[in-house]
mmCIF file of C-alpha atoms and ligand atoms in Angstrom:
data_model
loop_
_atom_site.group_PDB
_atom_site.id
_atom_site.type_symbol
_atom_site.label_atom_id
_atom_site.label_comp_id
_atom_site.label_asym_id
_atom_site.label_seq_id
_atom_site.Cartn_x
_atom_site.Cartn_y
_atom_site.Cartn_z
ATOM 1 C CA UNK A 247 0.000 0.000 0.000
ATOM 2 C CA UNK A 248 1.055 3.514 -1.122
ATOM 3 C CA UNK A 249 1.688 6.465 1.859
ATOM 4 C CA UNK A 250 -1.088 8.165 2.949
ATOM 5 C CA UNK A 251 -1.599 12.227 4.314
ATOM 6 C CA UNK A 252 -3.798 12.821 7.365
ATOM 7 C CA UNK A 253 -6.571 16.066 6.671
ATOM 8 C CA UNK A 254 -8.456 16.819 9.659
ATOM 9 C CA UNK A 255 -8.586 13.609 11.148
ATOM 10 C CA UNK A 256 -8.373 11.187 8.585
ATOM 11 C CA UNK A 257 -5.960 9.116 6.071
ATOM 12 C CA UNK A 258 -6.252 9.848 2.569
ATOM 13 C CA UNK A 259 -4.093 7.735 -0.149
ATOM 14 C CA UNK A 260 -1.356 10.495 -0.929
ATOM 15 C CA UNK A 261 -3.813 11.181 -4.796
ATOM 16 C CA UNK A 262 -6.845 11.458 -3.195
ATOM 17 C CA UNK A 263 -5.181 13.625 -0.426
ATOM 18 C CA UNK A 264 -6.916 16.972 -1.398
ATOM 19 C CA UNK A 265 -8.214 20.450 0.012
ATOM 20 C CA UNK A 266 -10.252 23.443 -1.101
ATOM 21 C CA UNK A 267 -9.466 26.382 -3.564
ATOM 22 C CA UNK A 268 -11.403 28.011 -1.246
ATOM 23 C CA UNK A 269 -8.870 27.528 1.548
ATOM 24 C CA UNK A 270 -6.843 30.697 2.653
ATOM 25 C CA UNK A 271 -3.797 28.666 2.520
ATOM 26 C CA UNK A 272 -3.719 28.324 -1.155
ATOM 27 C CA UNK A 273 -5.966 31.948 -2.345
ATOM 28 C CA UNK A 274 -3.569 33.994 0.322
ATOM 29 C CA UNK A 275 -0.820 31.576 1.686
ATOM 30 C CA UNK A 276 -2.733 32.372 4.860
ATOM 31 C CA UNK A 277 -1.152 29.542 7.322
ATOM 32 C CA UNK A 278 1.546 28.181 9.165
ATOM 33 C CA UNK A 279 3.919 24.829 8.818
ATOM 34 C CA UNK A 280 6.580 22.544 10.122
ATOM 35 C CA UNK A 281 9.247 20.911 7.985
ATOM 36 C CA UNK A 282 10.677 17.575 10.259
ATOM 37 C CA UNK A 283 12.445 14.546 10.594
ATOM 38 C CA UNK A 284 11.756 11.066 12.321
ATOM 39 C CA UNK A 285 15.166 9.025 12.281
ATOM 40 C CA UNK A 286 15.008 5.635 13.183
ATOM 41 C CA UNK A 287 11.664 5.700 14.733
ATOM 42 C CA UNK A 288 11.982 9.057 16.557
ATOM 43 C CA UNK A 289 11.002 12.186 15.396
ATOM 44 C CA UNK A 290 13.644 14.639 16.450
ATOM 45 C CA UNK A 291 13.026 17.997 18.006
ATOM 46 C CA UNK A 292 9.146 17.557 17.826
ATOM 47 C CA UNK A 293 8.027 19.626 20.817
ATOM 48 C CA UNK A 294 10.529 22.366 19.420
ATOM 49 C CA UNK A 295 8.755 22.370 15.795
ATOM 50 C CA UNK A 296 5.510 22.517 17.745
ATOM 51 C CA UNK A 297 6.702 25.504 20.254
ATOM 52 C CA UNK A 298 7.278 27.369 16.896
ATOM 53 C CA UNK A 299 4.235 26.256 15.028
ATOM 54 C CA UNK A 300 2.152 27.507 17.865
ATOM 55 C CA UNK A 301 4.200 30.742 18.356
ATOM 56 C CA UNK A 302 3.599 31.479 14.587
ATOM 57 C CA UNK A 303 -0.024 30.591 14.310
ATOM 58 C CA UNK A 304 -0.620 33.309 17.392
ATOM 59 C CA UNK A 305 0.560 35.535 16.057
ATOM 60 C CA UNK A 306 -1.568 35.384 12.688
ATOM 61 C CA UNK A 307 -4.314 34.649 15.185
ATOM 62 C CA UNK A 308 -4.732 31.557 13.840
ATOM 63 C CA UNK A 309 -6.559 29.233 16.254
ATOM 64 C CA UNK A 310 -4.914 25.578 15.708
ATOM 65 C CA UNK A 311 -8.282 23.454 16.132
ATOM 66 C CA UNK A 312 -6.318 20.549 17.872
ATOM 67 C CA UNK A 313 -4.622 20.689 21.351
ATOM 68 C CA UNK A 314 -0.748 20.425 21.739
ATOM 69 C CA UNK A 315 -0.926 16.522 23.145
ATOM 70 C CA UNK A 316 -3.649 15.724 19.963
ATOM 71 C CA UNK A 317 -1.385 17.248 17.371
ATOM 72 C CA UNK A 318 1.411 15.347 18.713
ATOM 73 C CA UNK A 319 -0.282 12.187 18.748
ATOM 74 C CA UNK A 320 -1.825 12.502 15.320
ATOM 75 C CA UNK A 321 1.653 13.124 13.974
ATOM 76 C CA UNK A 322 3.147 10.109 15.600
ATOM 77 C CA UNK A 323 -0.161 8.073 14.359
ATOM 78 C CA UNK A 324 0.390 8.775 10.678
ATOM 79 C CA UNK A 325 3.828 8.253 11.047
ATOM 80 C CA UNK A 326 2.619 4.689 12.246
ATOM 81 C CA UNK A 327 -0.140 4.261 9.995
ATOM 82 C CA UNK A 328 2.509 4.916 6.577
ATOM 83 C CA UNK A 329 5.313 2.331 8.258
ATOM 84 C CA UNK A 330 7.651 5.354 8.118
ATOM 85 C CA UNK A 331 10.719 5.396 10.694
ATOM 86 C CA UNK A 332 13.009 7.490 8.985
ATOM 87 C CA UNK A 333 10.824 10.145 7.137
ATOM 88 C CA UNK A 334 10.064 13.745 6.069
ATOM 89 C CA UNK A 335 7.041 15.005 8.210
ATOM 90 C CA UNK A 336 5.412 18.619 7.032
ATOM 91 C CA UNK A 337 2.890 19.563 9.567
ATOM 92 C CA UNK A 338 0.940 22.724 8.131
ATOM 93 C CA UNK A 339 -2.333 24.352 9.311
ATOM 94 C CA UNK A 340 -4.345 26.608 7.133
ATOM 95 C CA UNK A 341 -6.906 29.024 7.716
ATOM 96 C CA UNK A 342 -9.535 27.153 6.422
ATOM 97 C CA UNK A 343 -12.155 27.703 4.147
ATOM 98 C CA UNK A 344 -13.395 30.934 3.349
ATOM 99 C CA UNK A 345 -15.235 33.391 0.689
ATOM 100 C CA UNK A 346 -13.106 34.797 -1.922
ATOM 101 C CA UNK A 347 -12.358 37.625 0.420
ATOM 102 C CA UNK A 348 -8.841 38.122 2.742
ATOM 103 C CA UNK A 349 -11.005 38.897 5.999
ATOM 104 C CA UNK A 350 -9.532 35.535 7.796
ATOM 105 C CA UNK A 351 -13.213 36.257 9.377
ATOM 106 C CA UNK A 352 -14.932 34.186 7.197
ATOM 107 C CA UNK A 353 -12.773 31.295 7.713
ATOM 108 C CA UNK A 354 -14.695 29.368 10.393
ATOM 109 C CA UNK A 355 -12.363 26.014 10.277
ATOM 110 C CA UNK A 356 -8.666 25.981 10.175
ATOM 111 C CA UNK A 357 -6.944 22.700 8.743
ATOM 112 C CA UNK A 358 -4.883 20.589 9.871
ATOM 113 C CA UNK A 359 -2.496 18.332 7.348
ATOM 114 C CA UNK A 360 0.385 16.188 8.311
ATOM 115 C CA UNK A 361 2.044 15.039 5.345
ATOM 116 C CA UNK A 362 4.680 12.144 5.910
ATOM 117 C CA UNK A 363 6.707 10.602 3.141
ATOM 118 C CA UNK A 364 10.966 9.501 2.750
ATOM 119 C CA UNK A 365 13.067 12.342 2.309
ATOM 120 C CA UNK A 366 15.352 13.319 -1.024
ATOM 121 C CA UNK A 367 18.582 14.390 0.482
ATOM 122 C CA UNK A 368 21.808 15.982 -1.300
ATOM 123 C CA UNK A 369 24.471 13.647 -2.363
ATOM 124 C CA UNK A 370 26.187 12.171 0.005
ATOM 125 C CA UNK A 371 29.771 13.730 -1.843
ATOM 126 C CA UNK A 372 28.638 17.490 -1.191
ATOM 127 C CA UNK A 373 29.310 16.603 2.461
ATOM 128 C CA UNK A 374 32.640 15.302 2.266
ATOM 129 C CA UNK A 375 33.104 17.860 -0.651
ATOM 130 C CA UNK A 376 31.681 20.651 0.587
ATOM 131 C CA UNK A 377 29.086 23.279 -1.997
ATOM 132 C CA UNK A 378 29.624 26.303 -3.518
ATOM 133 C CA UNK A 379 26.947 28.635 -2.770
ATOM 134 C CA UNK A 380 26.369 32.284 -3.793
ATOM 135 C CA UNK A 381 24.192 35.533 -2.893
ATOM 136 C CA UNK A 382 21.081 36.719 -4.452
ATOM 137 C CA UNK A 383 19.722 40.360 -4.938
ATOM 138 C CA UNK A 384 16.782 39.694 -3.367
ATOM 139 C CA UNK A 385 16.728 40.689 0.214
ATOM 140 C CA UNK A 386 14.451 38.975 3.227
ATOM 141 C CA UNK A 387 11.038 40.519 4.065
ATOM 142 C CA UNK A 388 11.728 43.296 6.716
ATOM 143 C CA UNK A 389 10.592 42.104 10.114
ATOM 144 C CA UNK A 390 8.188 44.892 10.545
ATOM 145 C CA UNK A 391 6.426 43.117 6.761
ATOM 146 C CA UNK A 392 6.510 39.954 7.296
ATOM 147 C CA UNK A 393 8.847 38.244 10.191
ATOM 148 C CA UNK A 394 10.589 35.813 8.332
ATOM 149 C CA UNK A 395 10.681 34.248 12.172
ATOM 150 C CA UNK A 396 6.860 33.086 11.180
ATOM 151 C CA UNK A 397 7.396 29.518 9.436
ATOM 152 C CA UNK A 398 4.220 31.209 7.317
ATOM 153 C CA UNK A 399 2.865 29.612 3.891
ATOM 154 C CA UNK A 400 3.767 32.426 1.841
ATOM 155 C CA UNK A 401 7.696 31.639 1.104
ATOM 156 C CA UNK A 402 7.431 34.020 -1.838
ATOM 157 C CA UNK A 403 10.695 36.074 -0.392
ATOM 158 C CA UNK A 404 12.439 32.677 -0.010
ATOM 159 C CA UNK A 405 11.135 31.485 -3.820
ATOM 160 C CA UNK A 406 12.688 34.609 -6.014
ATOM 161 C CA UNK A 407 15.855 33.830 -4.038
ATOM 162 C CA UNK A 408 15.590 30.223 -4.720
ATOM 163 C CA UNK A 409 14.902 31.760 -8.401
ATOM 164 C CA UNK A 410 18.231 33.244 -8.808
ATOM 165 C CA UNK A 411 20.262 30.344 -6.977
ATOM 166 C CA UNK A 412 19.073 28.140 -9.887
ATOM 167 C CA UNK A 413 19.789 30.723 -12.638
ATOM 168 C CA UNK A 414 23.483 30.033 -11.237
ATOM 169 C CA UNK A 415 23.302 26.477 -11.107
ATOM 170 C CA UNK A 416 23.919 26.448 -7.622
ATOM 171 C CA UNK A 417 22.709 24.197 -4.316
ATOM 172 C CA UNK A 418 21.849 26.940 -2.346
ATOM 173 C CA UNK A 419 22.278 30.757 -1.629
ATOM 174 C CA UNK A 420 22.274 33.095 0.580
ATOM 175 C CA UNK A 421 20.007 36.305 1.505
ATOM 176 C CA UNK A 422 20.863 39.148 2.960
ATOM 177 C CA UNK A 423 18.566 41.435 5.047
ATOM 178 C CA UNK A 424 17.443 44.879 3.892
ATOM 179 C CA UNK A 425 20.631 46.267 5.932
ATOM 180 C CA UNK A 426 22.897 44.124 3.703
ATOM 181 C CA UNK A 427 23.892 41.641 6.673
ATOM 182 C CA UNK A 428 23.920 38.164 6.152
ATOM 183 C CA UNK A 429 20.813 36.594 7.327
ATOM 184 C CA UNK A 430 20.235 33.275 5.986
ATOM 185 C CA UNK A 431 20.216 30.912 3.255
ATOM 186 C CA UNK A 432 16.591 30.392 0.943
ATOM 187 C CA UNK A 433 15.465 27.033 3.219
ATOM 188 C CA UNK A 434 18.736 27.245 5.769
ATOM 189 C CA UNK A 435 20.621 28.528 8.342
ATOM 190 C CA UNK A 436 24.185 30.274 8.068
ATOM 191 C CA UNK A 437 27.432 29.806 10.188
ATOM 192 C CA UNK A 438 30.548 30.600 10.092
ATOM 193 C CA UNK A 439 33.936 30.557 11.663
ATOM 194 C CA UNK A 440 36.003 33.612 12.422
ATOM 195 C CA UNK A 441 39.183 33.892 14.725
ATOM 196 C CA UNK A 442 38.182 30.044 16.147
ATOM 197 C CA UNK A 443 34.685 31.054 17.046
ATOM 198 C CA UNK A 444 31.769 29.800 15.831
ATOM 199 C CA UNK A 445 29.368 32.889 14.638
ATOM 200 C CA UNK A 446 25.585 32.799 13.152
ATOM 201 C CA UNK A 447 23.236 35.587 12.299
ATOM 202 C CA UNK A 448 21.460 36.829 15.468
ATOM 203 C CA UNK A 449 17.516 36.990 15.383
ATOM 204 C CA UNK A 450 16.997 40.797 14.610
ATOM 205 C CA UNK A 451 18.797 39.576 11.158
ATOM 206 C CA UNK A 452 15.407 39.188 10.237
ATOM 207 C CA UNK A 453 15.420 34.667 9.973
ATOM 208 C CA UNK A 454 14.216 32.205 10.722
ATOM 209 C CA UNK A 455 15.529 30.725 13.692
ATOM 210 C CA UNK A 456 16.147 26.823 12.966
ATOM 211 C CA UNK A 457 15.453 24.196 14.883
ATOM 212 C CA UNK A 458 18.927 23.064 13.266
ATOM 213 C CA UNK A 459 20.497 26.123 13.991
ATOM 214 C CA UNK A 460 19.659 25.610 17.849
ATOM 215 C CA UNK A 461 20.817 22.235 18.070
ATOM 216 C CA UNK A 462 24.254 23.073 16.680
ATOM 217 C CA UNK A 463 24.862 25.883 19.303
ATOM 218 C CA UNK A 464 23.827 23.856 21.795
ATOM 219 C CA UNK A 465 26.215 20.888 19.920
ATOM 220 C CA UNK A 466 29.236 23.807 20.115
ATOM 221 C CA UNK A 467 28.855 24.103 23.347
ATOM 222 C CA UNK A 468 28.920 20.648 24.521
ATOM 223 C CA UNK A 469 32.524 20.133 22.141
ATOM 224 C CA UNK A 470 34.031 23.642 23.695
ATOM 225 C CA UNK A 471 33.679 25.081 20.977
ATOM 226 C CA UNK A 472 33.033 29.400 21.441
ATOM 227 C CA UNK A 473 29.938 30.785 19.777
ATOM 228 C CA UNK A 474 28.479 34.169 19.137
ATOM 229 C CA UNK A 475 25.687 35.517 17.411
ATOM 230 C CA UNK A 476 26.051 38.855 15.677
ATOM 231 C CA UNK A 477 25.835 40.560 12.466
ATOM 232 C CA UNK A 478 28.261 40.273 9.393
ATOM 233 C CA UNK A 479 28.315 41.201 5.684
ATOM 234 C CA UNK A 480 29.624 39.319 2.848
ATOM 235 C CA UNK A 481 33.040 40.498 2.895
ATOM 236 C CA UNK A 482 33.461 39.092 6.610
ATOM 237 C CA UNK A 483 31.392 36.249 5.377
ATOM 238 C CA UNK A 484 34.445 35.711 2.512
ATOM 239 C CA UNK A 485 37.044 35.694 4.538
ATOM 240 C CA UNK A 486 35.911 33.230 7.131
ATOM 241 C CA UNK A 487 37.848 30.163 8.423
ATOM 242 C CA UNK A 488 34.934 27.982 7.667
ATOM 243 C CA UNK A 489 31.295 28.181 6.980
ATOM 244 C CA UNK A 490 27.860 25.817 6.678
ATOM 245 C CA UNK A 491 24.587 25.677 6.724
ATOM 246 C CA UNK A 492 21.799 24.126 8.929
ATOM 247 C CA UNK A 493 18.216 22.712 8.227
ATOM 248 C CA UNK A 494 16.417 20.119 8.367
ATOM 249 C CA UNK A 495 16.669 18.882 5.177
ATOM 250 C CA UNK A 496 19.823 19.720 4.657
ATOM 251 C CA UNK A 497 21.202 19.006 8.599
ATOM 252 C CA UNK A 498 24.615 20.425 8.637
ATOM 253 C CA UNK A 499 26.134 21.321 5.253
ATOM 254 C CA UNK A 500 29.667 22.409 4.567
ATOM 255 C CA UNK A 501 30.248 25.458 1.897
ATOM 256 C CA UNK A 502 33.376 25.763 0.441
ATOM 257 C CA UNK A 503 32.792 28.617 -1.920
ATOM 258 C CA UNK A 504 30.532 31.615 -1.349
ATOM 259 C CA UNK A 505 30.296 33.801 -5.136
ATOM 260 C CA UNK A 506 33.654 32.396 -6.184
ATOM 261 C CA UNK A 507 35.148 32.990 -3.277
ATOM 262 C CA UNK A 508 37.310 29.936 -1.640
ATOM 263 C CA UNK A 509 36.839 29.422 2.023
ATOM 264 C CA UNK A 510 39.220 28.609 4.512
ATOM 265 C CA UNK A 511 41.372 25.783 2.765
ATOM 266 C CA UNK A 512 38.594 24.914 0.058
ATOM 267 C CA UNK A 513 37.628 21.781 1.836
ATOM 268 C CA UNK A 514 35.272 21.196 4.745
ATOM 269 C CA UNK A 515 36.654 22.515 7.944
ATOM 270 C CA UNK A 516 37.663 21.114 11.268
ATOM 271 C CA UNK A 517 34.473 22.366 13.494
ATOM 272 C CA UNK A 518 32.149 21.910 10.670
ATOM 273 C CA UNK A 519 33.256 18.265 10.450
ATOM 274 C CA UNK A 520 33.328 17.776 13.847
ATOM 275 C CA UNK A 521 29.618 19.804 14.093
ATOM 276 C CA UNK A 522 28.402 17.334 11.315
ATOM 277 C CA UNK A 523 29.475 14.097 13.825
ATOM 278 C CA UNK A 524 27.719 15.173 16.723
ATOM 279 C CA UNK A 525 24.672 16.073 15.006
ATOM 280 C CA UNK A 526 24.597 12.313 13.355
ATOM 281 C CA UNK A 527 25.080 10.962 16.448
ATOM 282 C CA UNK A 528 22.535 13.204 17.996
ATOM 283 C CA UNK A 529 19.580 12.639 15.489
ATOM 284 C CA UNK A 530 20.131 8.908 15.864
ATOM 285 C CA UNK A 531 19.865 8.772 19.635
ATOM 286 C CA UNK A 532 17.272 11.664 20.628
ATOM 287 C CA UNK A 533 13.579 12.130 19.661
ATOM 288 C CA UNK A 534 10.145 11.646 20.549
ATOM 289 C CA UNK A 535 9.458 7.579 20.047
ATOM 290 C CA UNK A 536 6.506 7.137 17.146
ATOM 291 C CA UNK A 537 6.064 3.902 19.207
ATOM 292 C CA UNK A 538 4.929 5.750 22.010
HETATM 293 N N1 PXG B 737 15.565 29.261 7.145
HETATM 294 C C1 PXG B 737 14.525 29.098 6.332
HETATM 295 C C2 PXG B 737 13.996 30.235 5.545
HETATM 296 C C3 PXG B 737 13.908 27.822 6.246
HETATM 297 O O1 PXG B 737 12.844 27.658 5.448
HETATM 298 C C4 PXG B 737 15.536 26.982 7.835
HETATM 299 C C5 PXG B 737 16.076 28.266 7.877
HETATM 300 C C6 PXG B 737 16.092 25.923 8.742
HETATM 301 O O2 PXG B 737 15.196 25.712 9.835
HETATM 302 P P1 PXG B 737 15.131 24.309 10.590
HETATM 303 O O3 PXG B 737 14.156 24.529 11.680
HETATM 304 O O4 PXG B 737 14.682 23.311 9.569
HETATM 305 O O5 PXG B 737 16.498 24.030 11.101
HETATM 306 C C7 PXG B 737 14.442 26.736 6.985
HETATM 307 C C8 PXG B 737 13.909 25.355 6.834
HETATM 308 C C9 PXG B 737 13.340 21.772 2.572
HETATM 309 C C10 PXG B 737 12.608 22.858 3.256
HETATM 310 O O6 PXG B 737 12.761 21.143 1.681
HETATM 311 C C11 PXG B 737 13.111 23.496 4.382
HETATM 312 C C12 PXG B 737 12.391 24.527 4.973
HETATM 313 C C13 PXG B 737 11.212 24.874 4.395
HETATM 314 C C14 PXG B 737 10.727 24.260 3.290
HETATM 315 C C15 PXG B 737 11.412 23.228 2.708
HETATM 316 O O7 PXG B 737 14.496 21.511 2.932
HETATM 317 N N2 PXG B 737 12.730 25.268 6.098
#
C-alpha cells in the first residue's frame, strides 16, 4: 500500500489527499507549517517544531483546532499508519475555508495536514566535498512586513531567491537582510567561523531561527567550541575560516565557496566536520518515540 496524508482527522491515499481552492492557505498563503524529521523511529526535536508552530499561528491569530498533546499524537499516528521510521514530516495548518475575500473572518475552520513521506537528500559527496553557494539580490522581508521568524505559507521572499540560486546552477544561496547583513540561506541557516569562534546571524537579522540552527549551538557548546551571534556582511562572510549551513533537510552542510570565493582551505573545515558528527550521532539517539 502507497503512503497516505492525514486532513483533519483522517488518512487519505497520498492522490486522493486533497483540500479546497477556497482555503486561505492556497488563495492567500494564509497559514503556518513545520518541515521535520523522524530518524530511526523518533522524530527529532518535535516539541521544538511545535513551540514554533504555535508561536507562529498566534501571532496570525490563527486558532490551531487541535490541542498540543492531539497534534502530537496525530503526527506520531500517521507516522505509524505509513510504516515510516526514517521520514520527512510537514505539519501545516491553514486558515480554512473561506469566501473569496482576505477577511480571515470568514474562515470558520482551520486545517490541519500532516504530510509524511521519505526524504530526497543531497548527495552524500557534497558533504565530504563541501558546496559552492552564492548571494542573491533579493533581500528577506523586513521584520516589521513579514517576520521571516513566522514559518508562514507564503515563502514568496524565499522562492525569487531560490529563483536566482538556480539561474546560477547552484545548491543553495544566501540572503541578505534589507541592511545588507547576512541573514540566511533560501530554506537554511548560516554559520561561520572567524578567529576560532563559531558565529551565526542573530535573530533581529530578520530569519528564521532553525530548529537546526539551535541544536548546533547547543552541539558547540557541549565540544568547547566558542559561539556568538552577531551581524556580518559578505566580505566578513568571505574571509571566514569555515562556513555551513543548517536545516532540516539539509542538517549540517559544509560550503566551500561563497560567489567564487574559496573558504578557509577549500575543503570542509575542522568544526564543521566535527559539528556534522555530533549532530549524526545526535539525530540517531534523541527524539520523541513514534512507538509511544
Ligand atoms: N531558514 C529558512 C527560511 C527555512 O525555510 C531553515 C532556515 C532551517 O530551519 P530548521 O528549523 O529546519 O532548522 C528553513 C527550513 C526543505 C525545506 O525542503 C526546508 C524549509 C522549508 C521548506 C522546505 O528543505 N525550512
Amino acid at each position: 500500500m502507497g503512503i497516505s496524508y492525514y486532513i483533519d482527522g483522517k488518512l487519505y491515499p497520498k492522490e486522493e489527499a486533497k483540500v479546497s481552492v477556497l482555503d486561505h492557505g492556497f488563495l492567500y498563503g494564509d497559514g503556518v507549517f513545520e518541515g521535520i524529521r523522524a530518524y530511526n523511529g523518533r522524530v527529532f526535536r518535535l516539541e521544538q517544531h511545535l513551540d514554533r508552530l504555535w508561536q507562529g499561528a498566534r501571532t496570525l491569530m490563527l486558532q490551531i483546532p487541535l490541542s498540543r498533546d492531539a497534534l502530537r499524537k496525530a503526527v506520531l499516528w500517521t507516522l505509524r499508519e505509513n510504516k515510516l521510521r526514517d521520514a520527512y514530516i510537514r505539519l501545516v495548518v491553514t486558515r480554512g475555508v473561506g469566501d473569496l475575500g482576505l477577511d480571515p473572518r470568514k474562515c470558520p475552520r482551520p486545517s490541519v495536514i500532516i504530510i509524511t513521506d521519505t526524504i530526497s537528500l543531497y548527495p552524500a559527496e557534497l558533504y565530504e566535498r563541501g558546496m559552492e553557494v552564492v548571494s542573491v539580490s533579493t533581500r528577506k522581508n523586513r521584520t516589521d512586513a513579514l517576520n521571516p521568524n513566522i514559518k508562514c505559507l507564503n515563502y514568496l521572499n524565499q522562492i525569487l531567491g531560490r529563483l536566482e540560486v538556480n539561474r546560477e546552477g547552484a545548491p543553495e544561496g544566501i540572503m541578505l537582510n534589507q541592511d545588507g547583513h547576512v541573514a540566511e540561506a533560501t530554506a537554511d541557516n548560516i554559520f561561520m567561523v572567524l578567529k576560532g569562534i563559531l558565529v551565526t546571524p542573530p535573530a533581529i537579522a530578520g530569519i528564521l531561527l532553525g530548529i537546526t540552527r539551535e541544536t548546533v549551538l547547543e552541539l558547540a557548546v557541549k565540544e568547547g567550541i566558542p559561539t556568538e551571534e552577531k551581524l556580518f556582511g559578505l566580505h566578513t562572510l568571505y574571509n571566514s575560516e569555515e562556513c555551513f549551513l543548517t536545516g532540516t533537510g539539509a542538517e549540517v552542510v559544509p560550503v566551500v565557496k561563497v560567489d567564487g570565493r574559496t573558504i578557509g582551505a577549500g575543503v570542509p573545515g575542522e568544526m564543521t566536520r566535527r559539528i556534522i558528527k555530533s549532530f549524526r550521532e545526535l539525530v540517531q539517539q534523541e527524539g520523541t518515540p513514534i512507538d509511544g
